[in-house]
mmCIF file with all atom_site columns, N, CA and C in Angstrom:
data_model
loop_
_atom_site.group_PDB
_atom_site.id
_atom_site.type_symbol
_atom_site.label_atom_id
_atom_site.label_alt_id
_atom_site.label_comp_id
_atom_site.label_asym_id
_atom_site.label_entity_id
_atom_site.label_seq_id
_atom_site.pdbx_PDB_ins_code
_atom_site.Cartn_x
_atom_site.Cartn_y
_atom_site.Cartn_z
_atom_site.occupancy
_atom_site.B_iso_or_equiv
_atom_site.pdbx_formal_charge
_atom_site.auth_seq_id
_atom_site.auth_comp_id
_atom_site.auth_asym_id
_atom_site.auth_atom_id
_atom_site.pdbx_PDB_model_num
ATOM 1   N N  . MET A 1 1  ? 126.637 109.976 81.314  1.00 52.00 ? 12 MET A N  1
ATOM 2   C CA . MET A 1 1  ? 127.790 109.167 80.976  1.00 52.00 ? 12 MET A CA 1
ATOM 3   C C  . MET A 1 1  ? 127.705 107.839 81.713  1.00 52.00 ? 12 MET A C  1
ATOM 4   N N  . GLY A 1 2  ? 128.035 106.785 81.031  1.00 58.00 ? 13 GLY A N  1
ATOM 5   C CA . GLY A 1 2  ? 128.004 105.456 81.635  1.00 58.00 ? 13 GLY A CA 1
ATOM 6   C C  . GLY A 1 2  ? 129.348 105.073 82.206  1.00 58.00 ? 13 GLY A C  1
ATOM 7   N N  . ARG A 1 3  ? 129.336 104.046 82.981  1.00 58.00 ? 14 ARG A N  1
ATOM 8   C CA . ARG A 1 3  ? 130.571 103.531 83.576  1.00 58.00 ? 14 ARG A CA 1
ATOM 9   C C  . ARG A 1 3  ? 131.334 102.746 82.517  1.00 58.00 ? 14 ARG A C  1
ATOM 10  N N  . GLU A 1 4  ? 132.599 103.012 82.430  1.00 63.00 ? 15 GLU A N  1
ATOM 11  C CA . GLU A 1 4  ? 133.435 102.293 81.485  1.00 63.00 ? 15 GLU A CA 1
ATOM 12  C C  . GLU A 1 4  ? 133.568 100.837 81.940  1.00 63.00 ? 15 GLU A C  1
ATOM 13  N N  . SER A 1 5  ? 133.623 99.918  81.005  1.00 64.00 ? 16 SER A N  1
ATOM 14  C CA . SER A 1 5  ? 133.699 98.501  81.361  1.00 64.00 ? 16 SER A CA 1
ATOM 15  C C  . SER A 1 5  ? 135.020 98.141  82.041  1.00 64.00 ? 16 SER A C  1
ATOM 16  N N  . SER A 1 6  ? 136.035 98.957  81.860  1.00 68.00 ? 17 SER A N  1
ATOM 17  C CA . SER A 1 6  ? 137.327 98.659  82.467  1.00 68.00 ? 17 SER A CA 1
ATOM 18  C C  . SER A 1 6  ? 137.456 99.214  83.881  1.00 68.00 ? 17 SER A C  1
ATOM 19  N N  . MET A 1 7  ? 136.472 100.002 84.330  1.00 73.00 ? 18 MET A N  1
ATOM 20  C CA . MET A 1 7  ? 136.548 100.597 85.664  1.00 73.00 ? 18 MET A CA 1
ATOM 21  C C  . MET A 1 7  ? 136.184 99.581  86.741  1.00 73.00 ? 18 MET A C  1
ATOM 22  N N  . LYS A 1 8  ? 136.858 99.648  87.868  1.00 73.00 ? 19 LYS A N  1
ATOM 23  C CA . LYS A 1 8  ? 136.577 98.781  88.999  1.00 73.00 ? 19 LYS A CA 1
ATOM 24  C C  . LYS A 1 8  ? 135.303 99.263  89.690  1.00 73.00 ? 19 LYS A C  1
ATOM 25  N N  . PRO A 1 9  ? 134.439 98.339  90.160  1.00 70.00 ? 20 PRO A N  1
ATOM 26  C CA . PRO A 1 9  ? 133.214 98.765  90.847  1.00 70.00 ? 20 PRO A CA 1
ATOM 27  C C  . PRO A 1 9  ? 133.533 99.587  92.096  1.00 70.00 ? 20 PRO A C  1
ATOM 28  N N  . ASP A 1 10 ? 132.659 100.523 92.410  1.00 83.00 ? 21 ASP A N  1
ATOM 29  C CA . ASP A 1 10 ? 132.863 101.412 93.548  1.00 83.00 ? 21 ASP A CA 1
ATOM 30  C C  . ASP A 1 10 ? 132.115 100.940 94.789  1.00 83.00 ? 21 ASP A C  1
ATOM 31  N N  . TYR A 1 11 ? 131.923 99.651  94.950  1.00 87.00 ? 22 TYR A N  1
ATOM 32  C CA . TYR A 1 11 ? 131.221 99.153  96.124  1.00 87.00 ? 22 TYR A CA 1
ATOM 33  C C  . TYR A 1 11 ? 132.016 98.036  96.777  1.00 87.00 ? 22 TYR A C  1
ATOM 34  N N  . GLN A 1 12 ? 131.680 97.775  98.040  1.00 91.00 ? 23 GLN A N  1
ATOM 35  C CA . GLN A 1 12 ? 132.348 96.731  98.798  1.00 91.00 ? 23 GLN A CA 1
ATOM 36  C C  . GLN A 1 12 ? 131.270 95.917  99.514  1.00 91.00 ? 23 GLN A C  1
ATOM 37  N N  . ILE A 1 13 ? 131.307 94.602  99.371  1.00 91.00 ? 24 ILE A N  1
ATOM 38  C CA . ILE A 1 13 ? 130.373 93.735  100.083 1.00 91.00 ? 24 ILE A CA 1
ATOM 39  C C  . ILE A 1 13 ? 130.936 93.508  101.479 1.00 91.00 ? 24 ILE A C  1
ATOM 40  N N  . LEU A 1 14 ? 130.183 93.938  102.485 1.00 94.00 ? 25 LEU A N  1
ATOM 41  C CA . LEU A 1 14 ? 130.631 93.832  103.872 1.00 94.00 ? 25 LEU A CA 1
ATOM 42  C C  . LEU A 1 14 ? 130.103 92.580  104.555 1.00 94.00 ? 25 LEU A C  1
ATOM 43  N N  . ALA A 1 15 ? 128.869 92.173  104.222 1.00 94.00 ? 26 ALA A N  1
ATOM 44  C CA . ALA A 1 15 ? 128.262 90.999  104.861 1.00 94.00 ? 26 ALA A CA 1
ATOM 45  C C  . ALA A 1 15 ? 127.263 90.354  103.909 1.00 94.00 ? 26 ALA A C  1
ATOM 46  N N  . TYR A 1 16 ? 127.133 89.036  104.029 1.00 94.00 ? 27 TYR A N  1
ATOM 47  C CA . TYR A 1 16 ? 126.168 88.257  103.257 1.00 94.00 ? 27 TYR A CA 1
ATOM 48  C C  . TYR A 1 16 ? 125.379 87.426  104.253 1.00 94.00 ? 27 TYR A C  1
ATOM 49  N N  . VAL A 1 17 ? 124.050 87.591  104.277 1.00 95.00 ? 28 VAL A N  1
ATOM 50  C CA . VAL A 1 17 ? 123.202 86.889  105.241 1.00 95.00 ? 28 VAL A CA 1
ATOM 51  C C  . VAL A 1 17 ? 122.226 86.002  104.473 1.00 95.00 ? 28 VAL A C  1
ATOM 52  N N  . THR A 1 18 ? 122.155 84.727  104.842 1.00 94.00 ? 29 THR A N  1
ATOM 53  C CA . THR A 1 18 ? 121.321 83.758  104.146 1.00 94.00 ? 29 THR A CA 1
ATOM 54  C C  . THR A 1 18 ? 120.677 82.801  105.141 1.00 94.00 ? 29 THR A C  1
ATOM 55  N N  . MET A 1 19 ? 119.646 82.085  104.700 1.00 94.00 ? 30 MET A N  1
ATOM 56  C CA . MET A 1 19 ? 119.047 81.026  105.503 1.00 94.00 ? 30 MET A CA 1
ATOM 57  C C  . MET A 1 19 ? 119.419 79.651  104.954 1.00 94.00 ? 30 MET A C  1
ATOM 58  N N  . ASP A 1 20 ? 120.139 79.605  103.841 1.00 93.00 ? 31 ASP A N  1
ATOM 59  C CA . ASP A 1 20 ? 120.539 78.350  103.204 1.00 93.00 ? 31 ASP A CA 1
ATOM 60  C C  . ASP A 1 20 ? 122.007 78.066  103.519 1.00 93.00 ? 31 ASP A C  1
ATOM 61  N N  . LYS A 1 21 ? 122.279 77.029  104.299 1.00 88.00 ? 32 LYS A N  1
ATOM 62  C CA . LYS A 1 21 ? 123.656 76.741  104.713 1.00 88.00 ? 32 LYS A CA 1
ATOM 63  C C  . LYS A 1 21 ? 124.557 76.385  103.539 1.00 88.00 ? 32 LYS A C  1
ATOM 64  N N  . GLU A 1 22 ? 123.992 76.004  102.409 1.00 88.00 ? 33 GLU A N  1
ATOM 65  C CA . GLU A 1 22 ? 124.782 75.685  101.215 1.00 88.00 ? 33 GLU A CA 1
ATOM 66  C C  . GLU A 1 22 ? 125.362 76.946  100.573 1.00 88.00 ? 33 GLU A C  1
ATOM 67  N N  . ARG A 1 23 ? 124.791 78.117  100.877 1.00 82.00 ? 34 ARG A N  1
ATOM 68  C CA . ARG A 1 23 ? 125.273 79.363  100.281 1.00 82.00 ? 34 ARG A CA 1
ATOM 69  C C  . ARG A 1 23 ? 126.221 80.132  101.187 1.00 82.00 ? 34 ARG A C  1
ATOM 70  N N  . VAL A 1 24 ? 126.540 79.588  102.355 1.00 77.00 ? 35 VAL A N  1
ATOM 71  C CA . VAL A 1 24 ? 127.509 80.232  103.240 1.00 77.00 ? 35 VAL A CA 1
ATOM 72  C C  . VAL A 1 24 ? 128.894 79.862  102.720 1.00 77.00 ? 35 VAL A C  1
ATOM 73  N N  . LEU A 1 25 ? 129.577 80.828  102.153 1.00 75.00 ? 36 LEU A N  1
ATOM 74  C CA . LEU A 1 25 ? 130.887 80.611  101.563 1.00 75.00 ? 36 LEU A CA 1
ATOM 75  C C  . LEU A 1 25 ? 131.928 81.411  102.325 1.00 75.00 ? 36 LEU A C  1
ATOM 76  N N  . SER A 1 26 ? 133.131 80.916  102.336 1.00 72.00 ? 37 SER A N  1
ATOM 77  C CA . SER A 1 26 ? 134.200 81.701  102.958 1.00 72.00 ? 37 SER A CA 1
ATOM 78  C C  . SER A 1 26 ? 134.685 82.734  101.949 1.00 72.00 ? 37 SER A C  1
ATOM 79  N N  . SER A 1 27 ? 134.822 83.940  102.428 1.00 76.00 ? 38 SER A N  1
ATOM 80  C CA . SER A 1 27 ? 135.275 85.034  101.572 1.00 76.00 ? 38 SER A CA 1
ATOM 81  C C  . SER A 1 27 ? 135.797 86.148  102.457 1.00 76.00 ? 38 SER A C  1
ATOM 82  N N  . SER A 1 28 ? 136.093 87.270  101.852 1.00 82.00 ? 39 SER A N  1
ATOM 83  C CA . SER A 1 28 ? 136.602 88.400  102.632 1.00 82.00 ? 39 SER A CA 1
ATOM 84  C C  . SER A 1 28 ? 135.497 89.113  103.408 1.00 82.00 ? 39 SER A C  1
ATOM 85  N N  . CYS A 1 29 ? 134.241 88.838  103.076 1.00 86.00 ? 40 CYS A N  1
ATOM 86  C CA . CYS A 1 29 ? 133.147 89.480  103.806 1.00 86.00 ? 40 CYS A CA 1
ATOM 87  C C  . CYS A 1 29 ? 132.588 88.532  104.871 1.00 86.00 ? 40 CYS A C  1
ATOM 88  N N  . LEU A 1 30 ? 131.851 89.093  105.797 1.00 90.00 ? 41 LEU A N  1
ATOM 89  C CA . LEU A 1 30 ? 131.205 88.334  106.853 1.00 90.00 ? 41 LEU A CA 1
ATOM 90  C C  . LEU A 1 30 ? 130.045 87.547  106.256 1.00 90.00 ? 41 LEU A C  1
ATOM 91  N N  . SER A 1 31 ? 130.003 86.240  106.470 1.00 91.00 ? 42 SER A N  1
ATOM 92  C CA . SER A 1 31 ? 128.904 85.394  105.999 1.00 91.00 ? 42 SER A CA 1
ATOM 93  C C  . SER A 1 31 ? 128.161 84.845  107.198 1.00 91.00 ? 42 SER A C  1
ATOM 94  N N  . LEU A 1 32 ? 126.853 85.096  107.255 1.00 92.00 ? 43 LEU A N  1
ATOM 95  C CA . LEU A 1 32 ? 126.050 84.676  108.399 1.00 92.00 ? 43 LEU A CA 1
ATOM 96  C C  . LEU A 1 32 ? 124.898 83.790  107.964 1.00 92.00 ? 43 LEU A C  1
ATOM 97  N N  . LEU A 1 33 ? 124.559 82.829  108.821 1.00 93.00 ? 44 LEU A N  1
ATOM 98  C CA . LEU A 1 33 ? 123.440 81.926  108.578 1.00 93.00 ? 44 LEU A CA 1
ATOM 99  C C  . LEU A 1 33 ? 122.324 82.286  109.552 1.00 93.00 ? 44 LEU A C  1
ATOM 100 N N  . ALA A 1 34 ? 121.166 82.649  109.022 1.00 95.00 ? 45 ALA A N  1
ATOM 101 C CA . ALA A 1 34 ? 120.014 83.028  109.848 1.00 95.00 ? 45 ALA A CA 1
ATOM 102 C C  . ALA A 1 34 ? 119.087 81.833  110.014 1.00 95.00 ? 45 ALA A C  1
ATOM 103 N N  . ASN A 1 35 ? 118.396 81.769  111.163 1.00 96.00 ? 46 ASN A N  1
ATOM 104 C CA . ASN A 1 35 ? 117.469 80.673  111.445 1.00 96.00 ? 46 ASN A CA 1
ATOM 105 C C  . ASN A 1 35 ? 116.078 80.913  110.868 1.00 96.00 ? 46 ASN A C  1
ATOM 106 N N  . SER A 1 36 ? 115.705 82.179  110.686 1.00 96.00 ? 47 SER A N  1
ATOM 107 C CA . SER A 1 36 ? 114.371 82.516  110.191 1.00 96.00 ? 47 SER A CA 1
ATOM 108 C C  . SER A 1 36 ? 114.441 83.785  109.357 1.00 96.00 ? 47 SER A C  1
ATOM 109 N N  . GLU A 1 37 ? 113.347 84.062  108.674 1.00 95.00 ? 48 GLU A N  1
ATOM 110 C CA . GLU A 1 37 ? 113.254 85.283  107.858 1.00 95.00 ? 48 GLU A CA 1
ATOM 111 C C  . GLU A 1 37 ? 113.384 86.526  108.736 1.00 95.00 ? 48 GLU A C  1
ATOM 112 N N  . GLU A 1 38 ? 112.789 86.475  109.924 1.00 96.00 ? 49 GLU A N  1
ATOM 113 C CA . GLU A 1 38 ? 112.861 87.602  110.851 1.00 96.00 ? 49 GLU A CA 1
ATOM 114 C C  . GLU A 1 38 ? 114.304 87.827  111.319 1.00 96.00 ? 49 GLU A C  1
ATOM 115 N N  . ASP A 1 39 ? 115.006 86.741  111.652 1.00 96.00 ? 50 ASP A N  1
ATOM 116 C CA . ASP A 1 39 ? 116.420 86.836  112.046 1.00 96.00 ? 50 ASP A CA 1
ATOM 117 C C  . ASP A 1 39 ? 117.260 87.447  110.929 1.00 96.00 ? 50 ASP A C  1
ATOM 118 N N  . LEU A 1 40 ? 117.009 86.992  109.710 1.00 96.00 ? 51 LEU A N  1
ATOM 119 C CA . LEU A 1 40 ? 117.750 87.477  108.549 1.00 96.00 ? 51 LEU A CA 1
ATOM 120 C C  . LEU A 1 40 ? 117.602 88.989  108.417 1.00 96.00 ? 51 LEU A C  1
ATOM 121 N N  . LYS A 1 41 ? 116.368 89.472  108.500 1.00 96.00 ? 52 LYS A N  1
ATOM 122 C CA . LYS A 1 41 ? 116.108 90.908  108.362 1.00 96.00 ? 52 LYS A CA 1
ATOM 123 C C  . LYS A 1 41 ? 116.740 91.702  109.501 1.00 96.00 ? 52 LYS A C  1
ATOM 124 N N  . GLU A 1 42 ? 116.571 91.213  110.732 1.00 96.00 ? 53 GLU A N  1
ATOM 125 C CA . GLU A 1 42 ? 117.111 91.932  111.893 1.00 96.00 ? 53 GLU A CA 1
ATOM 126 C C  . GLU A 1 42 ? 118.635 92.007  111.846 1.00 96.00 ? 53 GLU A C  1
ATOM 127 N N  . MET A 1 43 ? 119.292 90.889  111.550 1.00 96.00 ? 54 MET A N  1
ATOM 128 C CA . MET A 1 43 ? 120.755 90.879  111.490 1.00 96.00 ? 54 MET A CA 1
ATOM 129 C C  . MET A 1 43 ? 121.266 91.833  110.423 1.00 96.00 ? 54 MET A C  1
ATOM 130 N N  . THR A 1 44 ? 120.626 91.788  109.257 1.00 97.00 ? 55 THR A N  1
ATOM 131 C CA . THR A 1 44 ? 121.071 92.621  108.147 1.00 97.00 ? 55 THR A CA 1
ATOM 132 C C  . THR A 1 44 ? 120.926 94.106  108.477 1.00 97.00 ? 55 THR A C  1
ATOM 133 N N  . VAL A 1 45 ? 119.791 94.487  109.022 1.00 97.00 ? 56 VAL A N  1
ATOM 134 C CA . VAL A 1 45 ? 119.554 95.895  109.364 1.00 97.00 ? 56 VAL A CA 1
ATOM 135 C C  . VAL A 1 45 ? 120.518 96.352  110.456 1.00 97.00 ? 56 VAL A C  1
ATOM 136 N N  . ASP A 1 46 ? 120.717 95.522  111.480 1.00 97.00 ? 57 ASP A N  1
ATOM 137 C CA . ASP A 1 46 ? 121.634 95.884  112.563 1.00 97.00 ? 57 ASP A CA 1
ATOM 138 C C  . ASP A 1 46 ? 123.061 96.077  112.063 1.00 97.00 ? 57 ASP A C  1
ATOM 139 N N  . ILE A 1 47 ? 123.523 95.182  111.219 1.00 96.00 ? 58 ILE A N  1
ATOM 140 C CA . ILE A 1 47 ? 124.883 95.295  110.661 1.00 96.00 ? 58 ILE A CA 1
ATOM 141 C C  . ILE A 1 47 ? 124.991 96.544  109.808 1.00 96.00 ? 58 ILE A C  1
ATOM 142 N N  . ALA A 1 48 ? 123.991 96.789  108.959 1.00 97.00 ? 59 ALA A N  1
ATOM 143 C CA . ALA A 1 48 ? 124.019 97.960  108.085 1.00 97.00 ? 59 ALA A CA 1
ATOM 144 C C  . ALA A 1 48 ? 124.030 99.255  108.881 1.00 97.00 ? 59 ALA A C  1
ATOM 145 N N  . LYS A 1 49 ? 123.243 99.326  109.946 1.00 97.00 ? 60 LYS A N  1
ATOM 146 C CA . LYS A 1 49 ? 123.239 100.521 110.788 1.00 97.00 ? 60 LYS A CA 1
ATOM 147 C C  . LYS A 1 49 ? 124.592 100.717 111.446 1.00 97.00 ? 60 LYS A C  1
ATOM 148 N N  . GLY A 1 50 ? 125.151 99.642  111.977 1.00 96.00 ? 61 GLY A N  1
ATOM 149 C CA . GLY A 1 50 ? 126.435 99.731  112.656 1.00 96.00 ? 61 GLY A CA 1
ATOM 150 C C  . GLY A 1 50 ? 127.575 100.141 111.743 1.00 96.00 ? 61 GLY A C  1
ATOM 151 N N  . LEU A 1 51 ? 127.516 99.717  110.505 1.00 95.00 ? 62 LEU A N  1
ATOM 152 C CA . LEU A 1 51 ? 128.581 100.018 109.544 1.00 95.00 ? 62 LEU A CA 1
ATOM 153 C C  . LEU A 1 51 ? 128.244 101.191 108.636 1.00 95.00 ? 62 LEU A C  1
ATOM 154 N N  . LYS A 1 52 ? 127.059 101.800 108.847 1.00 96.00 ? 63 LYS A N  1
ATOM 155 C CA . LYS A 1 52 ? 126.587 102.903 107.996 1.00 96.00 ? 63 LYS A CA 1
ATOM 156 C C  . LYS A 1 52 ? 126.658 102.515 106.528 1.00 96.00 ? 63 LYS A C  1
ATOM 157 N N  . ALA A 1 53 ? 125.980 101.412 106.217 1.00 97.00 ? 64 ALA A N  1
ATOM 158 C CA . ALA A 1 53 ? 126.013 100.844 104.871 1.00 97.00 ? 64 ALA A CA 1
ATOM 159 C C  . ALA A 1 53 ? 124.586 100.619 104.371 1.00 97.00 ? 64 ALA A C  1
ATOM 160 N N  . ASP A 1 54 ? 124.459 100.109 103.158 1.00 96.00 ? 65 ASP A N  1
ATOM 161 C CA . ASP A 1 54 ? 123.170 99.857  102.527 1.00 96.00 ? 65 ASP A CA 1
ATOM 162 C C  . ASP A 1 54 ? 122.889 98.356  102.481 1.00 96.00 ? 65 ASP A C  1
ATOM 163 N N  . VAL A 1 55 ? 121.598 98.012  102.381 1.00 97.00 ? 66 VAL A N  1
ATOM 164 C CA . VAL A 1 55 ? 121.167 96.614  102.289 1.00 97.00 ? 66 VAL A CA 1
ATOM 165 C C  . VAL A 1 55 ? 120.623 96.356  100.895 1.00 97.00 ? 66 VAL A C  1
ATOM 166 N N  . VAL A 1 56 ? 121.017 95.225  100.324 1.00 96.00 ? 67 VAL A N  1
ATOM 167 C CA . VAL A 1 56 ? 120.500 94.786  99.036  1.00 96.00 ? 67 VAL A CA 1
ATOM 168 C C  . VAL A 1 56 ? 119.852 93.424  99.239  1.00 96.00 ? 67 VAL A C  1
ATOM 169 N N  . ARG A 1 57 ? 118.574 93.304  98.873  1.00 96.00 ? 68 ARG A N  1
ATOM 170 C CA . ARG A 1 57 ? 117.881 92.020  98.972  1.00 96.00 ? 68 ARG A CA 1
ATOM 171 C C  . ARG A 1 57 ? 117.947 91.343  97.610  1.00 96.00 ? 68 ARG A C  1
ATOM 172 N N  . LEU A 1 58 ? 118.466 90.142  97.578  1.00 95.00 ? 69 LEU A N  1
ATOM 173 C CA . LEU A 1 58 ? 118.595 89.388  96.335  1.00 95.00 ? 69 LEU A CA 1
ATOM 174 C C  . LEU A 1 58 ? 117.297 88.644  96.027  1.00 95.00 ? 69 LEU A C  1
ATOM 175 N N  . THR A 1 59 ? 117.108 88.251  94.784  1.00 96.00 ? 70 THR A N  1
ATOM 176 C CA . THR A 1 59 ? 115.874 87.566  94.396  1.00 96.00 ? 70 THR A CA 1
ATOM 177 C C  . THR A 1 59 ? 115.729 86.198  95.058  1.00 96.00 ? 70 THR A C  1
ATOM 178 N N  . ASN A 1 60 ? 116.828 85.603  95.522  1.00 94.00 ? 71 ASN A N  1
ATOM 179 C CA . ASN A 1 60 ? 116.752 84.316  96.205  1.00 94.00 ? 71 ASN A CA 1
ATOM 180 C C  . ASN A 1 60 ? 116.425 84.468  97.694  1.00 94.00 ? 71 ASN A C  1
ATOM 181 N N  . GLY A 1 61 ? 116.220 85.704  98.174  1.00 94.00 ? 72 GLY A N  1
ATOM 182 C CA . GLY A 1 61 ? 115.861 85.955  99.558  1.00 94.00 ? 72 GLY A CA 1
ATOM 183 C C  . GLY A 1 61 ? 117.024 86.327  100.452 1.00 94.00 ? 72 GLY A C  1
ATOM 184 N N  . ASP A 1 62 ? 118.242 86.088  99.997  1.00 95.00 ? 73 ASP A N  1
ATOM 185 C CA . ASP A 1 62 ? 119.417 86.460  100.769 1.00 95.00 ? 73 ASP A CA 1
ATOM 186 C C  . ASP A 1 62 ? 119.576 87.977  100.757 1.00 95.00 ? 73 ASP A C  1
ATOM 187 N N  . GLN A 1 63 ? 120.383 88.482  101.701 1.00 96.00 ? 74 GLN A N  1
ATOM 188 C CA . GLN A 1 63 ? 120.623 89.920  101.774 1.00 96.00 ? 74 GLN A CA 1
ATOM 189 C C  . GLN A 1 63 ? 122.107 90.192  101.893 1.00 96.00 ? 74 GLN A C  1
ATOM 190 N N  . MET A 1 64 ? 122.539 91.288  101.283 1.00 95.00 ? 75 MET A N  1
ATOM 191 C CA . MET A 1 64 ? 123.918 91.716  101.361 1.00 95.00 ? 75 MET A CA 1
ATOM 192 C C  . MET A 1 64 ? 123.974 93.110  101.959 1.00 95.00 ? 75 MET A C  1
ATOM 193 N N  . VAL A 1 65 ? 125.009 93.353  102.741 1.00 96.00 ? 76 VAL A N  1
ATOM 194 C CA . VAL A 1 65 ? 125.284 94.688  103.249 1.00 96.00 ? 76 VAL A CA 1
ATOM 195 C C  . VAL A 1 65 ? 126.438 95.213  102.429 1.00 96.00 ? 76 VAL A C  1
ATOM 196 N N  . ILE A 1 66 ? 126.228 96.339  101.754 1.00 96.00 ? 77 ILE A N  1
ATOM 197 C CA . ILE A 1 66 ? 127.273 96.895  100.884 1.00 96.00 ? 77 ILE A CA 1
ATOM 198 C C  . ILE A 1 66 ? 127.551 98.345  101.245 1.00 96.00 ? 77 ILE A C  1
ATOM 199 N N  . ARG A 1 67 ? 128.742 98.762  100.927 1.00 93.00 ? 78 ARG A N  1
ATOM 200 C CA . ARG A 1 67 ? 129.115 100.169 101.076 1.00 93.00 ? 78 ARG A CA 1
ATOM 201 C C  . ARG A 1 67 ? 129.481 100.671 99.686  1.00 93.00 ? 78 ARG A C  1
ATOM 202 N N  . VAL A 1 68 ? 128.841 101.748 99.306  1.00 86.00 ? 79 VAL A N  1
ATOM 203 C CA . VAL A 1 68 ? 129.087 102.337 97.980  1.00 86.00 ? 79 VAL A CA 1
ATOM 204 C C  . VAL A 1 68 ? 130.064 103.485 98.116  1.00 86.00 ? 79 VAL A C  1
#
């Protein structure tokens, strides 16, 4: 069975980590600016572990921490 189009998504974006300062937006989730690719990965993994959440890597290189 598929998800009905009228159903609300069952996930929550907890953090958004990027290296592009133009993509840091104010929102209800934590938005972080990383200095390097290594910083981006470390911050994302640390936040996900602390919040017991999952990491999603976007095609633009940014990462999101989500809870399903």
